[in-house]
Short mmCIF file of C-alpha atoms and ligand atoms in Angstrom, two decimals:
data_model
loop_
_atom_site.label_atom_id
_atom_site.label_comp_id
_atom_site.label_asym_id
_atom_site.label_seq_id
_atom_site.Cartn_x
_atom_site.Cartn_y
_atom_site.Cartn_z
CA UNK A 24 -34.02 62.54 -65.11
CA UNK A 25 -35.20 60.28 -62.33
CA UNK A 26 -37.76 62.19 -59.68
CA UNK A 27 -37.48 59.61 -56.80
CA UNK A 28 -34.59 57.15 -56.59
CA UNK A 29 -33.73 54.51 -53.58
CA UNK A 30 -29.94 53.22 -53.88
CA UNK A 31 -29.21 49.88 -51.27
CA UNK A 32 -32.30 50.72 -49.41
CA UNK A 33 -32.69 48.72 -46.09
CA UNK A 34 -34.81 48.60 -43.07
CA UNK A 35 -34.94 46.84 -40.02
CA UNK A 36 -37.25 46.84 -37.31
CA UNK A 37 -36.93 45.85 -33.74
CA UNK A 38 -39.79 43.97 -32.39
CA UNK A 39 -39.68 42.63 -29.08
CA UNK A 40 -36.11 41.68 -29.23
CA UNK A 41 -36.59 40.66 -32.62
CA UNK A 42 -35.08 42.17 -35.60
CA UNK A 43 -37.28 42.42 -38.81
CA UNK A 44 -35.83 42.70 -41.91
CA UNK A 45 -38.47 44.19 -44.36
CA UNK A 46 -36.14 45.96 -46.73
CA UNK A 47 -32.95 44.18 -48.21
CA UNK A 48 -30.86 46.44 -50.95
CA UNK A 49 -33.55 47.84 -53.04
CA UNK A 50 -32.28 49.76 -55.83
CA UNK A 51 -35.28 51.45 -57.82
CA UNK A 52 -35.36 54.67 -60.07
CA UNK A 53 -38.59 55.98 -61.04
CA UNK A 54 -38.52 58.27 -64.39
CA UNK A 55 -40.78 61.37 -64.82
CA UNK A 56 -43.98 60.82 -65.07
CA UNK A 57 -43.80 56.75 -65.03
CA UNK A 58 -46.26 55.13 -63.70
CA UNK A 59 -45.20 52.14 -61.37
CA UNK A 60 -47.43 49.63 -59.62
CA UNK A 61 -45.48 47.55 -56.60
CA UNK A 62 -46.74 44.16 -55.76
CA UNK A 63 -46.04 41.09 -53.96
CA UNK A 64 -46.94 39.05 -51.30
CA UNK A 65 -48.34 40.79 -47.52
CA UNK A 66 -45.16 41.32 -45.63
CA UNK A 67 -42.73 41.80 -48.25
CA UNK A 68 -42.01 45.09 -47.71
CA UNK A 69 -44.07 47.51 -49.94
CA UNK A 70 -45.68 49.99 -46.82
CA UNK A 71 -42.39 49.66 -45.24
CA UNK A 72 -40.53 50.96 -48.77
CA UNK A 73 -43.13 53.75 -49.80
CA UNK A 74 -42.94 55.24 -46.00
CA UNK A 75 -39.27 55.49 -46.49
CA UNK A 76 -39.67 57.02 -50.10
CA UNK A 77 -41.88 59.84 -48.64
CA UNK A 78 -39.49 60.72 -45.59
CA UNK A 79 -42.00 59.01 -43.01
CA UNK A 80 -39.68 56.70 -41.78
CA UNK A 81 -35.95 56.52 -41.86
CA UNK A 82 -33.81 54.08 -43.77
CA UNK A 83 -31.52 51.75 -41.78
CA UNK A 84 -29.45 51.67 -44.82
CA UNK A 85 -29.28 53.41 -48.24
CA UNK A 86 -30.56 56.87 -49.43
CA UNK A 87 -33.52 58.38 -50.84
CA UNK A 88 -33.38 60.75 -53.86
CA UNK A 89 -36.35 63.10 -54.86
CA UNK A 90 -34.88 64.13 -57.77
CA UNK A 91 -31.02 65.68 -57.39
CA UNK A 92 -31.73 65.96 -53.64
CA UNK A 93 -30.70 63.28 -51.12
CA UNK A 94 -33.37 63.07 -48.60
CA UNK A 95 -32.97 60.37 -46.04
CA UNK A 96 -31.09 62.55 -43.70
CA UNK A 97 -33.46 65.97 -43.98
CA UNK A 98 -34.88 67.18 -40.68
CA UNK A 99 -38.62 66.20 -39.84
CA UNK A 100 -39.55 69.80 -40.94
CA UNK A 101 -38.00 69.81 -44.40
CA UNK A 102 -39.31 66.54 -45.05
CA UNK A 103 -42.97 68.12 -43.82
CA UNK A 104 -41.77 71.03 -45.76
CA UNK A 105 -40.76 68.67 -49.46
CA UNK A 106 -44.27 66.35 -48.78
CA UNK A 107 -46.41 69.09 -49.20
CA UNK A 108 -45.18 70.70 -52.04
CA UNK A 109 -44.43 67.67 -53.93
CA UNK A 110 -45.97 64.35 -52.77
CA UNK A 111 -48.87 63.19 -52.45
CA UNK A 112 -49.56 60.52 -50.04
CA UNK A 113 -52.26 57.67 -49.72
CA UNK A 114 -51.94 56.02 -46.85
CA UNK A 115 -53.10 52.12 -46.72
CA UNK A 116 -54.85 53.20 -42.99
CA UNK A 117 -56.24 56.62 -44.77
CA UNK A 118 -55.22 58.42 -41.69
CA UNK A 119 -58.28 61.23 -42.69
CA UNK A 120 -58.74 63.46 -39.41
CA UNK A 121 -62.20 62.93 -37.83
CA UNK A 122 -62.07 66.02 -36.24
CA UNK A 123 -62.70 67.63 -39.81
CA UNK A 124 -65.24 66.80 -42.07
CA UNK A 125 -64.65 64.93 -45.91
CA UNK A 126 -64.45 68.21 -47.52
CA UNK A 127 -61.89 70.03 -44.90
CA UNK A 128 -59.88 67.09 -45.11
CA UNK A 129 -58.87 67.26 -48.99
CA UNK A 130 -58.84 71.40 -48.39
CA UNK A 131 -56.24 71.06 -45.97
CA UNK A 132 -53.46 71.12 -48.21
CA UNK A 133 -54.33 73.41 -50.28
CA UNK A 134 -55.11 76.40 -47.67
CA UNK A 135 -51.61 75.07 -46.09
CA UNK A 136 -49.93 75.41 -49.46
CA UNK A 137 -51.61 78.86 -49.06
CA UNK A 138 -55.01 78.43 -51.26
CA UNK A 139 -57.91 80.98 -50.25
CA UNK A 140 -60.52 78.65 -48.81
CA UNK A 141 -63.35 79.59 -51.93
CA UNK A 142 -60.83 78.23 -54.25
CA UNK A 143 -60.05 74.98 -51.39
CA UNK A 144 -63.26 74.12 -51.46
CA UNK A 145 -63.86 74.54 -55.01
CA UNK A 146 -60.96 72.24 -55.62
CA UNK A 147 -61.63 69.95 -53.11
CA UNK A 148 -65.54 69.38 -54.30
CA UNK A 149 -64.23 68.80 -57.97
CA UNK A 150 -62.20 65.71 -56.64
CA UNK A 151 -64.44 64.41 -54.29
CA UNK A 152 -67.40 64.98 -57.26
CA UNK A 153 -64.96 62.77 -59.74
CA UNK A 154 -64.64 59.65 -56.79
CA UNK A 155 -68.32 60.16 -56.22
CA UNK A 156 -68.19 60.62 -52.63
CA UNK A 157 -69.06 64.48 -52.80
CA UNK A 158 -72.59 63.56 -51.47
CA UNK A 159 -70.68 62.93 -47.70
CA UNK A 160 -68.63 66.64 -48.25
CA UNK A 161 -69.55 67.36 -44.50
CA UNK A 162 -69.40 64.23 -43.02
CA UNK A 163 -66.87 63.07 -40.38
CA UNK A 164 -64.94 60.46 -42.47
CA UNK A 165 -65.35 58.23 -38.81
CA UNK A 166 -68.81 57.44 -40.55
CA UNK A 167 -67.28 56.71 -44.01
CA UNK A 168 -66.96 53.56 -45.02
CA UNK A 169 -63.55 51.74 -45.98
CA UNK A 170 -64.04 52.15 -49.64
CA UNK A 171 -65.16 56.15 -49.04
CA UNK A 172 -62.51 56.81 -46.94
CA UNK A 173 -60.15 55.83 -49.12
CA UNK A 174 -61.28 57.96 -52.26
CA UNK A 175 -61.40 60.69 -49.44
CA UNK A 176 -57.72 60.15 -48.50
CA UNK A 177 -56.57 60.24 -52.38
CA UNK A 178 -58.46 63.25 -52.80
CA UNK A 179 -56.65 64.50 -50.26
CA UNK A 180 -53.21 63.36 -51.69
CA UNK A 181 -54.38 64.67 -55.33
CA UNK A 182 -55.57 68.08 -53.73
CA UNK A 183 -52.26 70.13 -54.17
CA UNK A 184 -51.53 68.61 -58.25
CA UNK A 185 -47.87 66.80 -56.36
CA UNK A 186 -45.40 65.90 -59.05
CA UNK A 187 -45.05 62.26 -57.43
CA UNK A 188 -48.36 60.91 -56.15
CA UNK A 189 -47.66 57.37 -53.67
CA UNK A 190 -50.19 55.42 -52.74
CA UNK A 191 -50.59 52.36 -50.80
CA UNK A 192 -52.92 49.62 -51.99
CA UNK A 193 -55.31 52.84 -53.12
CA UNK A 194 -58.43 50.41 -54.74
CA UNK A 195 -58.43 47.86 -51.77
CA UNK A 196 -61.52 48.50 -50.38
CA UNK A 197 -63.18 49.51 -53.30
CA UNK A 198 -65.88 47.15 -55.19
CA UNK A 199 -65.44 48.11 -59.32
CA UNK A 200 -67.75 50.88 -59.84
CA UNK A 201 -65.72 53.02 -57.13
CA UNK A 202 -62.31 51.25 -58.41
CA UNK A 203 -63.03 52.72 -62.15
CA UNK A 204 -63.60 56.08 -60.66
CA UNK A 205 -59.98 56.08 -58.90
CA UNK A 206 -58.42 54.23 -62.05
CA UNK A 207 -59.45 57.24 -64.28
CA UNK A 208 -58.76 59.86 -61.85
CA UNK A 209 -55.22 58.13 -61.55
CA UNK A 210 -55.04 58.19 -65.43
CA UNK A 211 -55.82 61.71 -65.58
CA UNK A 212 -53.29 62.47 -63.54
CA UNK A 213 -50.47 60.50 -65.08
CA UNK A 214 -52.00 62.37 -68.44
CA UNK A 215 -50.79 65.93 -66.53
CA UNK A 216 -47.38 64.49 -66.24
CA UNK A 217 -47.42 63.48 -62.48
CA UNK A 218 -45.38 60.41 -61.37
CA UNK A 219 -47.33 58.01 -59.68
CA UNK A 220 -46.45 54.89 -57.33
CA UNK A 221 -48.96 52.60 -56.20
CA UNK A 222 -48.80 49.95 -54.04
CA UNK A 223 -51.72 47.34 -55.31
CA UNK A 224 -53.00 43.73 -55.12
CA UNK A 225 -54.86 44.65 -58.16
CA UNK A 226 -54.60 43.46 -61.48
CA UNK A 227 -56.60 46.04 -62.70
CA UNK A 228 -54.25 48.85 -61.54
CA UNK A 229 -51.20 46.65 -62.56
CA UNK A 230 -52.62 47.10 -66.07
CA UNK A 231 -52.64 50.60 -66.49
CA UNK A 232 -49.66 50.90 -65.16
CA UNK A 233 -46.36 51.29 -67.29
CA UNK A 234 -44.12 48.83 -64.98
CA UNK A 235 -44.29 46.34 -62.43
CA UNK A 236 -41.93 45.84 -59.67
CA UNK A 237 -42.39 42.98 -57.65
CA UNK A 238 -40.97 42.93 -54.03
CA UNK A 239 -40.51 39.13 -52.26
CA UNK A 240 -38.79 38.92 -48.54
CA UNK A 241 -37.84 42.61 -48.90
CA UNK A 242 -36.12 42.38 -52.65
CA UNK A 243 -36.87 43.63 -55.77
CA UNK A 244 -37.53 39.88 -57.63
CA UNK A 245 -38.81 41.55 -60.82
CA UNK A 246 -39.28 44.74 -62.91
CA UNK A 247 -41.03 44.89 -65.55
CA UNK A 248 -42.07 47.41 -68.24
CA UNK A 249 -44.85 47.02 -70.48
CA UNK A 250 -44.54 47.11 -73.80
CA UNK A 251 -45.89 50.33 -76.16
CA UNK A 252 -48.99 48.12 -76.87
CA UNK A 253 -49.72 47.57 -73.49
CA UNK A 254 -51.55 44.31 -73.69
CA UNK A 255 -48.23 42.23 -73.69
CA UNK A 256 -46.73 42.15 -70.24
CA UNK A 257 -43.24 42.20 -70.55
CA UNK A 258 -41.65 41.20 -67.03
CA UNK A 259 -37.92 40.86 -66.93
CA UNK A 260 -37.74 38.70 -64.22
CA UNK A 261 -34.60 38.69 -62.24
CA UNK A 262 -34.82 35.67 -59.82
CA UNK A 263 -38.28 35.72 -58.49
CA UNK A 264 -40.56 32.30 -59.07
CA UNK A 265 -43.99 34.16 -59.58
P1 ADP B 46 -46.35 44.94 -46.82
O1 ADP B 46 -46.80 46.36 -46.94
O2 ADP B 46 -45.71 44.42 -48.08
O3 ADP B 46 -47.44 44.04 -46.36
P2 ADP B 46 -44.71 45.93 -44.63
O4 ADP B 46 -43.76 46.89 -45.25
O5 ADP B 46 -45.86 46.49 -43.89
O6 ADP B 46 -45.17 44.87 -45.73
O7 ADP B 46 -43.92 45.00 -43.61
C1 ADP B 46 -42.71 44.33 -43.95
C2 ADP B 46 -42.25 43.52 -42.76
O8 ADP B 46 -41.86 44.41 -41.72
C3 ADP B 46 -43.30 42.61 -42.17
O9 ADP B 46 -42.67 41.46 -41.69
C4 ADP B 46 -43.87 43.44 -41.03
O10 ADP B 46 -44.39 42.60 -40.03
C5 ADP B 46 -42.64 44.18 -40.56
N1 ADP B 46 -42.95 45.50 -39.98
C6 ADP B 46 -43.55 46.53 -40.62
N2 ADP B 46 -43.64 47.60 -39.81
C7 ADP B 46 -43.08 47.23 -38.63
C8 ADP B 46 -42.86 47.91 -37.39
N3 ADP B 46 -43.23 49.18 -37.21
N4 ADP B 46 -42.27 47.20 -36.40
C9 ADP B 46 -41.88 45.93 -36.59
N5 ADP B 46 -42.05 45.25 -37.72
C10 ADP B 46 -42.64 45.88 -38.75
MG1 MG B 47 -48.68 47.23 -46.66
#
């Protein structure tokens, strides 16, 4: 049973007269508790396609499945209302509110999923203790740096356990000590059974995962799942020249 499909996905954008296309017919089903890394080169699409899988942005073409529910035409507030309970959201901008500190941030969705705040903040300090930025707990993530603000943000997107966990480009910032730390929390996670969909430039992440898509000029040119060893990639490429 897929948990997020798209079916002829397409977006375009107007810019300044312009008209971008950054999505062109994708067709992707993600399984249960798969684990999918999405590369390719900047501008191909990826942001553009993992806004429109979480209901941040709608389609100009195609539909969105989270599991046997169409959701490309839902109203803003039962797409707010699907998000929390079920996705979890990495954004490649982090979009952590300064007005908060590091800690309050990853508690928010828990006290909105209707947490009591002792059990928030105990949550939210065993996350931010397993990315190793607990140390900045009451800091305003403003005076994070890139790499701590965006362990911060997939604490935050981790917080409420979400069946489907998407994350843009989550280790970009990160140098490897800080990278391993996300890596294993991400394999923990796909250990609990939670889908996961990354967006990532790195090879490291494309590794663990247990597919590759690759995305050219707003296309799906390949996609790929890796054999039960693991150590032979097995990309079925389907007209892409990387
Ligand atoms: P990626 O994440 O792979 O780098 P994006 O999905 O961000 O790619 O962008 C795909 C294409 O759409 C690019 O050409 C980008 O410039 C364009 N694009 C993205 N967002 C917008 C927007 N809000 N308005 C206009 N063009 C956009
Ligand atoms: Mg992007």
């Amino acid at each position: 049973m897929p948990v997020l499909a798209a079916r002829a996905l397409a977006k375009t954008y107007q810019s300044g007269g312009a008209q971008v296309r950054a999505l062109d017919g994708v067709d992707l089903t993600v399984e249960r508790g798969e684990f999918v890394a999405i590369m390719g080169p900047s501008g191909c699409g990826k942001s553009t396609l993992l806004n429109l899988l979480a209901g941040f942005d709608r389609p100009s073409a195609g539909e969105v499945w989270l599991g046997e529910q169409r959701i490309d035409g839902l109203s803003e507030a039962d797409l707010a209302r699907l998000r929390r309970r079920r996705i979890g959201f990495v954004f490649q901008f982090f979009n952590l509110l300064p007005a908060l500190s590091v800690a309050e941030n990853v508690e928010l969705p828990l006290l909105l999923a209707g947490q009591r705040r002792r059990a928030a903040r105990r949550a939210a300090i065993g996350l931010l203790t397993e990315l190793g930025v607990e140390e900045r707990r009451d800091a305003s993530p403003a005076l994070l740096s890139g790499g701590q603000q965006q362990r911060v943000a997939l604490a935050r997107a981790m917080a409420n356990s979400p069946d489907i966990v998407l994350a843009d480009e989550p280790t970009g910032n990160l140098d490897s000590a800080a990278a391993r730390g996300v890596l294993e929390l991400l394999a923990g996670a796909r250990r609990r059974g939670q889908t996961l969909l990354l967006v990532t430039h790195d090879a490291r992440v494309a590794a663990a995962a247990d597919r590759v898509v690759r995305l050219r000029d707003g296309r799906i040119v390949a996609d790929g799942r890796l054999g039960p060893a693991r150590s032979v990639p097995n990309l079925v490429d389907v007209g892409g020249d990387e």
